[in-house]
């Protein structure tokens, strides 16, 4: 494996040294390309010592005409001779330049000339990470098929706490290896019906009851299933993220609409994954006009919604059914109870006690199986948790067949 490792100018640049070593330990030949900003944070000699290769630092650094010419085509050679380009830390500035095709230094010209898989590990201040400009640039880079190694949450060098810390070198090295391994297309026979996001239950024409679900978990599951070749039907409540390319999207608003959409598509599906945070109650009597404000207390009567997962459990036949359990206490016993009560093959259980899960990019879940086994996954980005969940579908089918 020949890896071109681009190092951007951020405080996390020192972690790229650990990454270079981790890649070397996996048998990779690593060529480091540093931006001039990166050299403000770490010496090229560190990388040269770790990789046994001269570090490339910039375009047109040659003194004479001949050297200038050879360095002006060097990025083409680097682009041609490497299997994968990984950039860590990928700063907000680098992401912007990659997204827009700007090529004013060695790393960005190599990026444009490179035709293989690209892995980007962003790291920056939380506000820069959540800025609409960065979000838009990342959407462009994701759509281009690049692998994004999501930053982690924690205390940042700037003193703020939040998302933006460079992922651990081991995770980036895993992403590099994965980028070179074509995804298993082992779900080509499957039609996966996924529910995602919250539902909204109207109280009057302008107000509704809802919850904090962002849809990120369900959308990541849809993307993972698509990558493995499945046909995906995504029944989604209102969210603010774009659906993955290739999914058949059914937009719904209320629990009742979600129930109808799921029942409509249940016959053609072979796997059902219910990650939506469905409202448990709805207002049965919704007035046609806006309820006017008065000084009196407003009491709203709510009726229970239909439990869609339980209905799927009754009608599932040979289908694989995966439910979710969001709990504030008693996680595993509650997940087991829901699995039996709703006839699931697996329940993805997560603690939502500190309110962290819903809007976060990270999730820590346990997979509770029918056999009684509980697989506790490490806290990881929802994209990786999604891979784990989708990766278990075939094993669940084998277990279900053995059970019959
Ligand atoms: N679910 C559903 N329809 C509902 C409520 C929940 O299909 N009306 C599904 C969710 O999509 C999830 C699972 O049931 O897969 C568990 O949801 P959760 O809110 O954790 O549990 P509830 O069954 O609502 O039970 P409780 O509120 O007592 O925890």
Coordinates of C-alpha atoms and ligand atoms in Angstrom, one line a residue:
X1 CA 0.0 0.0 0.0
X2 CA 1.5 3.3 -1.1
X3 CA 0.1 6.2 0.9
X4 CA 0.5 9.9 0.2
X5 CA 0.0 11.7 3.5
X6 CA -0.9 15.4 3.3
X7 CA -0.3 17.3 6.5
X8 CA -2.2 20.6 7.0
X9 CA -1.3 23.5 9.3
X10 CA -3.1 22.9 12.5
X11 CA -2.2 22.1 16.1
X12 CA -3.1 18.5 15.4
X13 CA -0.3 18.2 12.9
X14 CA 1.8 16.4 15.5
X15 CA -0.8 13.6 15.5
X16 CA 0.0 13.1 11.8
X17 CA 3.4 11.8 12.9
X18 CA 1.6 9.1 14.9
X19 CA -0.5 8.4 11.8
X20 CA 2.6 8.0 9.6
X21 CA 4.0 5.5 12.1
X22 CA 0.7 3.6 12.3
X23 CA 0.5 3.4 8.5
X24 CA 4.1 2.2 8.4
X25 CA 3.3 -0.5 10.9
X26 CA 0.6 -1.7 8.6
X27 CA 3.1 -2.1 5.9
X28 CA 2.5 1.1 4.0
X29 CA 5.1 3.1 2.2
X30 CA 4.3 6.6 3.3
X31 CA 5.2 9.8 1.3
X32 CA 4.5 12.9 3.4
X33 CA 3.5 16.2 1.8
X34 CA 3.4 19.2 4.1
X35 CA 1.8 22.5 3.5
X36 CA 3.9 25.6 4.5
X37 CA 1.5 26.2 7.4
X38 CA 2.1 22.6 8.6
X39 CA 5.8 23.4 8.8
X40 CA 5.0 26.1 11.4
X41 CA 3.7 23.3 13.7
X42 CA 6.1 20.4 13.1
X43 CA 9.4 19.8 11.4
X44 CA 9.7 17.8 8.2
X45 CA 12.6 15.9 9.8
X46 CA 10.1 14.2 12.2
X47 CA 8.2 12.7 9.2
X48 CA 11.4 11.9 7.3
X49 CA 12.7 9.9 10.3
X50 CA 9.5 8.1 10.7
X51 CA 8.9 7.2 7.0
X52 CA 12.5 6.9 5.8
X53 CA 11.5 9.3 2.9
X54 CA 12.3 12.9 2.1
X55 CA 9.3 15.0 2.9
X56 CA 7.8 17.1 0.1
X57 CA 7.2 20.6 1.3
X58 CA 6.2 22.9 -1.5
X59 CA 5.8 23.7 -5.1
X60 CA 8.5 25.6 -7.0
X61 CA 11.1 25.4 -4.3
X62 CA 13.9 24.6 -6.7
X63 CA 16.5 27.2 -7.2
X64 CA 17.6 26.7 -10.8
X65 CA 15.4 26.4 -13.9
X66 CA 15.9 22.6 -14.1
X67 CA 15.0 22.0 -10.5
X68 CA 12.0 24.3 -10.8
X69 CA 10.8 22.3 -13.8
X70 CA 11.2 18.9 -12.1
X71 CA 9.4 20.1 -9.0
X72 CA 6.6 21.6 -11.2
X73 CA 5.7 18.1 -12.4
X74 CA 6.5 16.3 -9.2
X75 CA 2.9 16.5 -8.0
X76 CA 1.8 14.5 -11.1
X77 CA 4.3 11.8 -10.2
X78 CA 3.2 11.7 -6.6
X79 CA -0.4 11.5 -7.7
X80 CA 0.3 8.6 -10.1
X81 CA 2.5 6.6 -7.8
X82 CA 0.3 6.4 -4.7
X83 CA -2.8 4.2 -4.1
X84 CA -4.5 6.5 -1.6
X85 CA -4.3 10.2 -0.5
X86 CA -5.0 10.9 3.1
X87 CA -5.0 14.4 4.6
X88 CA -4.6 14.8 8.3
X89 CA -5.3 17.3 9.8
X90 CA -7.5 18.6 7.0
X91 CA -8.0 22.2 8.0
X92 CA -11.0 24.3 7.1
X93 CA -8.9 26.1 4.6
X94 CA -7.7 22.9 2.9
X95 CA -11.3 21.5 2.8
X96 CA -12.4 24.8 1.1
X97 CA -9.5 24.6 -1.4
X98 CA -10.2 20.9 -2.2
X99 CA -13.9 21.6 -2.6
X100 CA -13.4 24.4 -5.0
X101 CA -10.4 23.0 -7.0
X102 CA -8.0 25.7 -5.9
X103 CA -4.4 24.5 -6.5
X104 CA -1.8 26.9 -5.2
X105 CA 0.6 24.6 -3.4
X106 CA 2.0 21.0 -3.7
X107 CA -0.7 19.3 -1.6
X108 CA -3.7 20.9 -3.5
X109 CA -2.2 20.3 -6.9
X110 CA -1.5 16.7 -6.0
X111 CA -5.1 16.4 -4.8
X112 CA -6.4 17.7 -8.2
X113 CA -4.1 15.3 -10.1
X114 CA -5.0 12.3 -7.9
X115 CA -7.5 9.8 -9.2
X116 CA -7.5 7.3 -6.4
X117 CA -9.4 7.2 -3.1
X118 CA -9.1 10.2 -0.8
X119 CA -9.4 10.1 3.0
X120 CA -9.9 13.5 4.8
X121 CA -9.5 13.8 8.6
X122 CA -10.7 17.3 9.5
X123 CA -9.6 19.1 12.7
X124 CA -10.5 22.6 13.7
X125 CA -12.2 24.8 16.2
X126 CA -15.9 23.8 16.8
X127 CA -17.3 27.0 15.4
X128 CA -15.2 26.6 12.3
X129 CA -16.4 23.0 12.0
X130 CA -20.1 23.9 12.3
X131 CA -19.8 27.0 10.1
X132 CA -22.1 26.8 7.1
X133 CA -19.1 27.3 4.7
X134 CA -17.3 24.2 6.1
X135 CA -20.5 22.2 6.2
X136 CA -21.2 23.1 2.5
X137 CA -17.6 22.2 1.5
X138 CA -17.8 18.9 3.3
X139 CA -21.0 18.1 1.6
X140 CA -19.3 18.7 -1.8
X141 CA -16.3 16.5 -0.8
X142 CA -18.6 13.7 0.5
X143 CA -20.6 13.8 -2.7
X144 CA -17.3 13.4 -4.6
X145 CA -17.0 10.1 -2.8
X146 CA -14.2 11.0 -0.4
X147 CA -14.0 9.3 2.9
X148 CA -14.4 11.7 5.8
X149 CA -13.0 10.6 9.2
X150 CA -15.3 12.6 11.5
X151 CA -13.5 14.6 14.2
X152 CA -14.0 13.7 17.8
X153 CA -15.6 15.7 20.6
X154 CA -13.7 17.0 23.6
X155 CA -11.5 19.8 24.9
X156 CA -9.9 21.6 21.9
X157 CA -6.6 23.5 21.9
X158 CA -8.5 26.8 21.7
X159 CA -10.1 26.1 25.1
X160 CA -13.5 25.3 23.7
X161 CA -15.2 22.0 24.1
X162 CA -17.0 20.4 21.2
X163 CA -16.5 18.6 17.9
X164 CA -13.3 19.4 16.0
X165 CA -10.6 17.3 17.5
X166 CA -8.6 15.2 15.0
X167 CA -9.7 11.5 15.1
X168 CA -7.3 9.1 16.7
X169 CA -4.6 8.0 14.3
X170 CA -5.8 4.4 14.6
X171 CA -9.2 5.4 13.2
X172 CA -7.6 7.4 10.4
X173 CA -5.4 4.4 9.5
X174 CA -8.4 2.1 9.6
X175 CA -10.2 4.5 7.1
X176 CA -7.1 4.4 4.8
X177 CA -7.2 0.6 4.8
X178 CA -10.9 0.6 4.3
X179 CA -10.7 3.0 1.4
X180 CA -8.5 0.6 -0.5
X181 CA -10.8 -2.3 0.2
X182 CA -13.9 -2.2 -2.0
X183 CA -17.0 -2.5 0.2
X184 CA -18.5 -6.0 0.4
X185 CA -21.6 -6.0 -1.9
X186 CA -23.2 -8.6 0.2
X187 CA -26.6 -7.0 0.5
X188 CA -27.5 -7.0 -3.2
X189 CA -30.4 -9.3 -2.6
X190 CA -31.9 -7.2 0.2
X191 CA -34.5 -4.5 0.3
X192 CA -33.9 -2.5 3.5
X193 CA -36.7 -0.4 4.9
X194 CA -35.3 2.2 7.3
X195 CA -37.2 4.8 9.4
X196 CA -35.4 7.8 10.5
X197 CA -35.8 11.2 12.3
X198 CA -38.5 12.5 14.6
X199 CA -42.2 12.7 13.9
X200 CA -44.2 15.9 14.4
X201 CA -47.7 15.6 16.0
X202 CA -49.8 18.8 15.3
X203 CA -51.6 20.6 18.1
X204 CA -53.1 23.1 15.8
X205 CA -52.2 24.5 12.3
X206 CA -49.0 26.1 13.6
X207 CA -47.8 24.1 16.6
X208 CA -46.6 20.5 17.1
X209 CA -45.0 18.1 19.6
X210 CA -41.8 16.6 18.4
X211 CA -38.4 15.4 19.8
X212 CA -34.7 16.0 19.3
X213 CA -33.9 13.3 16.8
X214 CA -31.7 14.6 14.0
X215 CA -32.1 11.6 11.7
X216 CA -28.3 11.2 11.5
X217 CA -28.3 7.6 12.7
X218 CA -30.9 6.4 10.3
X219 CA -29.4 8.3 7.4
X220 CA -26.0 6.8 8.1
X221 CA -27.6 3.3 8.2
X222 CA -29.2 4.0 4.8
X223 CA -25.9 5.1 3.4
X224 CA -24.1 2.0 4.8
X225 CA -26.8 -0.4 3.4
X226 CA -26.6 1.3 -0.1
X227 CA -22.8 0.9 -0.1
X228 CA -23.2 -2.8 0.4
X229 CA -25.5 -3.0 -2.6
X230 CA -29.0 -3.1 -0.9
X231 CA -32.0 -1.3 -2.3
X232 CA -33.0 1.2 0.4
X233 CA -36.4 2.7 1.2
X234 CA -36.0 5.5 3.7
X235 CA -39.1 6.6 5.5
X236 CA -38.1 9.8 7.1
X237 CA -39.6 12.4 9.5
X238 CA -38.6 16.1 9.0
X239 CA -34.8 16.5 9.3
X240 CA -32.3 19.1 8.1
X241 CA -29.8 16.7 6.5
X242 CA -29.8 15.5 2.9
X243 CA -30.7 11.8 2.2
X244 CA -28.0 9.6 0.8
X245 CA -27.9 9.3 -3.0
X246 CA -29.7 6.2 -4.3
X247 CA -32.2 5.9 -1.5
X248 CA -35.9 5.8 -2.3
X249 CA -37.1 8.6 0.1
X250 CA -40.6 8.7 1.5
X251 CA -41.2 11.9 3.5
X252 CA -43.7 11.8 6.3
X253 CA -44.6 14.1 9.2
X254 CA -46.7 12.3 11.8
X255 CA -46.5 8.9 13.4
X256 CA -49.7 7.9 11.6
X257 CA -48.2 8.8 8.2
X258 CA -45.0 6.9 9.1
X259 CA -47.0 3.9 10.1
X260 CA -48.9 4.0 6.8
X261 CA -45.7 4.4 4.7
X262 CA -44.0 1.5 6.6
X263 CA -47.0 -0.8 6.1
X264 CA -47.2 0.2 2.4
X265 CA -43.5 -0.8 1.8
X266 CA -43.3 -3.7 4.2
X267 CA -44.4 -6.4 1.6
X268 CA -41.4 -5.6 -0.7
X269 CA -38.8 -5.3 2.1
X270 CA -36.6 -8.1 3.5
X271 CA -35.0 -6.1 6.3
X272 CA -36.7 -3.4 8.5
X273 CA -34.6 -1.1 10.7
X274 CA -36.6 1.2 12.9
X275 CA -34.3 4.0 14.0
X276 CA -37.0 6.7 14.0
X277 CA -37.9 8.5 17.2
X278 CA -41.6 8.1 16.8
X279 CA -43.8 10.2 19.0
X280 CA -45.6 8.0 21.5
X281 CA -48.6 10.4 21.8
X282 CA -50.6 12.6 19.5
X283 CA -53.4 15.1 19.9
X284 CA -56.5 13.4 18.5
X285 CA -58.5 16.6 18.3
X286 CA -56.6 19.1 16.2
X287 CA -58.6 22.4 15.8
X288 CA -58.7 23.7 12.2
X289 CA -57.7 27.2 13.5
X290 CA -54.8 28.4 15.5
X291 CA -55.5 28.2 19.3
X292 CA -55.5 31.8 20.6
X293 CA -53.4 32.8 23.6
X294 CA -55.4 33.5 26.8
X295 CA -54.4 33.8 30.4
X296 CA -56.0 30.4 31.2
X297 CA -54.0 27.1 31.4
X298 CA -54.1 25.1 28.2
X299 CA -54.6 21.4 28.8
X300 CA -54.0 19.1 25.9
X301 CA -55.3 15.5 25.8
X302 CA -53.0 13.1 24.1
X303 CA -53.7 9.6 22.9
X304 CA -51.1 6.9 22.3
X305 CA -49.8 6.5 18.7
X306 CA -49.7 3.1 17.0
X307 CA -46.4 1.2 17.9
X308 CA -45.1 0.7 14.3
X309 CA -42.3 -1.6 15.4
X310 CA -44.7 -3.8 17.3
X311 CA -46.9 -4.0 14.3
X312 CA -43.9 -4.9 12.1
X313 CA -43.0 -7.6 14.7
X314 CA -46.5 -9.2 14.1
X315 CA -46.3 -9.0 10.4
X316 CA -42.6 -9.7 9.8
X317 CA -42.7 -13.3 8.5
X318 CA -39.1 -14.1 7.5
X319 CA -38.0 -10.5 7.5
X320 CA -35.1 -9.3 9.8
X321 CA -36.4 -6.7 12.2
X322 CA -34.1 -4.3 14.0
X323 CA -35.5 -2.0 16.6
X324 CA -33.9 0.8 18.7
X325 CA -34.3 1.4 22.4
X326 CA -33.6 4.9 23.8
X327 CA -33.4 4.7 27.6
X328 CA -32.5 6.9 30.4
X329 CA -32.0 4.0 32.9
X330 CA -32.0 0.2 33.0
X331 CA -30.7 0.0 29.4
X332 CA -30.1 -3.7 28.7
X333 CA -33.2 -5.1 30.6
X334 CA -35.4 -2.6 28.8
X335 CA -33.9 -3.4 25.4
X336 CA -34.5 -7.1 26.1
X337 CA -38.1 -6.4 27.1
X338 CA -38.7 -4.4 23.9
X339 CA -37.0 -7.1 21.8
X340 CA -39.4 -9.8 23.1
X341 CA -42.5 -7.6 23.2
X342 CA -41.9 -6.3 19.6
X343 CA -40.5 -9.6 18.1
X344 CA -37.2 -8.1 16.9
X345 CA -34.1 -9.9 15.8
X346 CA -31.8 -7.3 17.3
X347 CA -32.3 -4.1 19.4
X348 CA -29.8 -1.3 19.2
X349 CA -29.8 0.1 22.7
X350 CA -28.5 3.5 23.7
X351 CA -28.5 5.6 26.9
X352 CA -29.9 9.0 26.2
X353 CA -29.7 10.2 29.8
X354 CA -27.4 13.1 29.3
X355 CA -29.2 14.2 26.1
X356 CA -25.9 13.8 24.2
X357 CA -27.0 11.3 21.6
X358 CA -29.7 13.2 19.7
X359 CA -27.9 16.0 18.0
X360 CA -24.4 14.5 18.2
X361 CA -22.4 12.9 15.4
X362 CA -21.2 10.3 17.9
X363 CA -23.1 7.4 19.5
X364 CA -22.3 4.7 21.9
X365 CA -24.7 1.7 21.6
X366 CA -25.0 -1.9 22.7
X367 CA -26.4 -4.5 20.3
X368 CA -28.8 -6.8 22.1
X369 CA -29.4 -10.1 20.3
X370 CA -32.0 -12.8 20.7
X371 CA -29.5 -15.3 21.9
X372 CA -29.1 -13.1 25.0
X373 CA -25.7 -11.9 23.8
X374 CA -24.9 -8.2 24.3
X375 CA -22.3 -6.6 22.1
X376 CA -21.1 -3.3 23.5
X377 CA -19.7 -1.0 20.8
X378 CA -17.2 1.7 21.6
X379 CA -18.3 5.3 21.3
X380 CA -17.9 6.1 17.6
X381 CA -19.2 8.4 14.8
X382 CA -22.7 7.4 13.8
X383 CA -21.3 6.5 10.3
X384 CA -19.2 3.8 12.0
X385 CA -22.0 2.6 14.3
X386 CA -24.1 2.3 11.1
X387 CA -21.5 0.1 9.4
X388 CA -21.6 -2.2 12.5
X389 CA -25.4 -2.5 12.5
X390 CA -25.6 -3.1 8.7
X391 CA -22.7 -5.5 8.9
X392 CA -24.7 -7.8 11.2
X393 CA -27.7 -8.3 8.9
X394 CA -26.6 -11.5 7.2
X395 CA -25.5 -13.0 10.6
X396 CA -29.0 -12.2 11.9
X397 CA -30.6 -13.9 9.0
X398 CA -28.4 -17.1 9.6
X399 CA -29.4 -17.0 13.3
X400 CA -33.1 -16.6 12.5
X401 CA -32.9 -19.5 10.0
X402 CA -31.2 -21.7 12.6
X403 CA -33.9 -20.7 15.2
X404 CA -36.8 -21.8 13.0
Ligands
LIG1 N1 -41.4 2.8 17.9 C1 -42.4 2.7 16.9 N2 -43.6 3.3 17.0 C2 -43.9 4.0 18.1 C3 -42.9 4.2 19.2 C4 -41.7 3.6 19.0 O1 -42.1 2.0 15.9 N3 -45.1 4.6 18.2 C5 -40.1 2.2 17.7 C6 -38.9 3.1 17.6 O2 -38.7 3.4 16.2 C7 -37.8 2.2 18.2 C8 -38.5 1.4 19.2 O3 -39.9 1.4 18.9 O4 -37.3 1.4 17.2 C9 -38.3 1.8 20.7 O5 -38.7 3.1 20.8 P1 -38.6 3.7 22.3 O6 -39.0 5.1 22.2 O7 -37.2 3.4 22.9 O8 -39.5 2.9 23.2 P2 -41.1 2.8 23.4 O9 -41.5 1.5 22.8 O10 -41.7 4.0 22.9 O11 -41.1 2.6 24.9 P3 -40.8 3.6 26.2 O12 -41.3 4.9 25.7 O13 -41.6 3.0 27.3 O14 -39.4 3.5 26.4

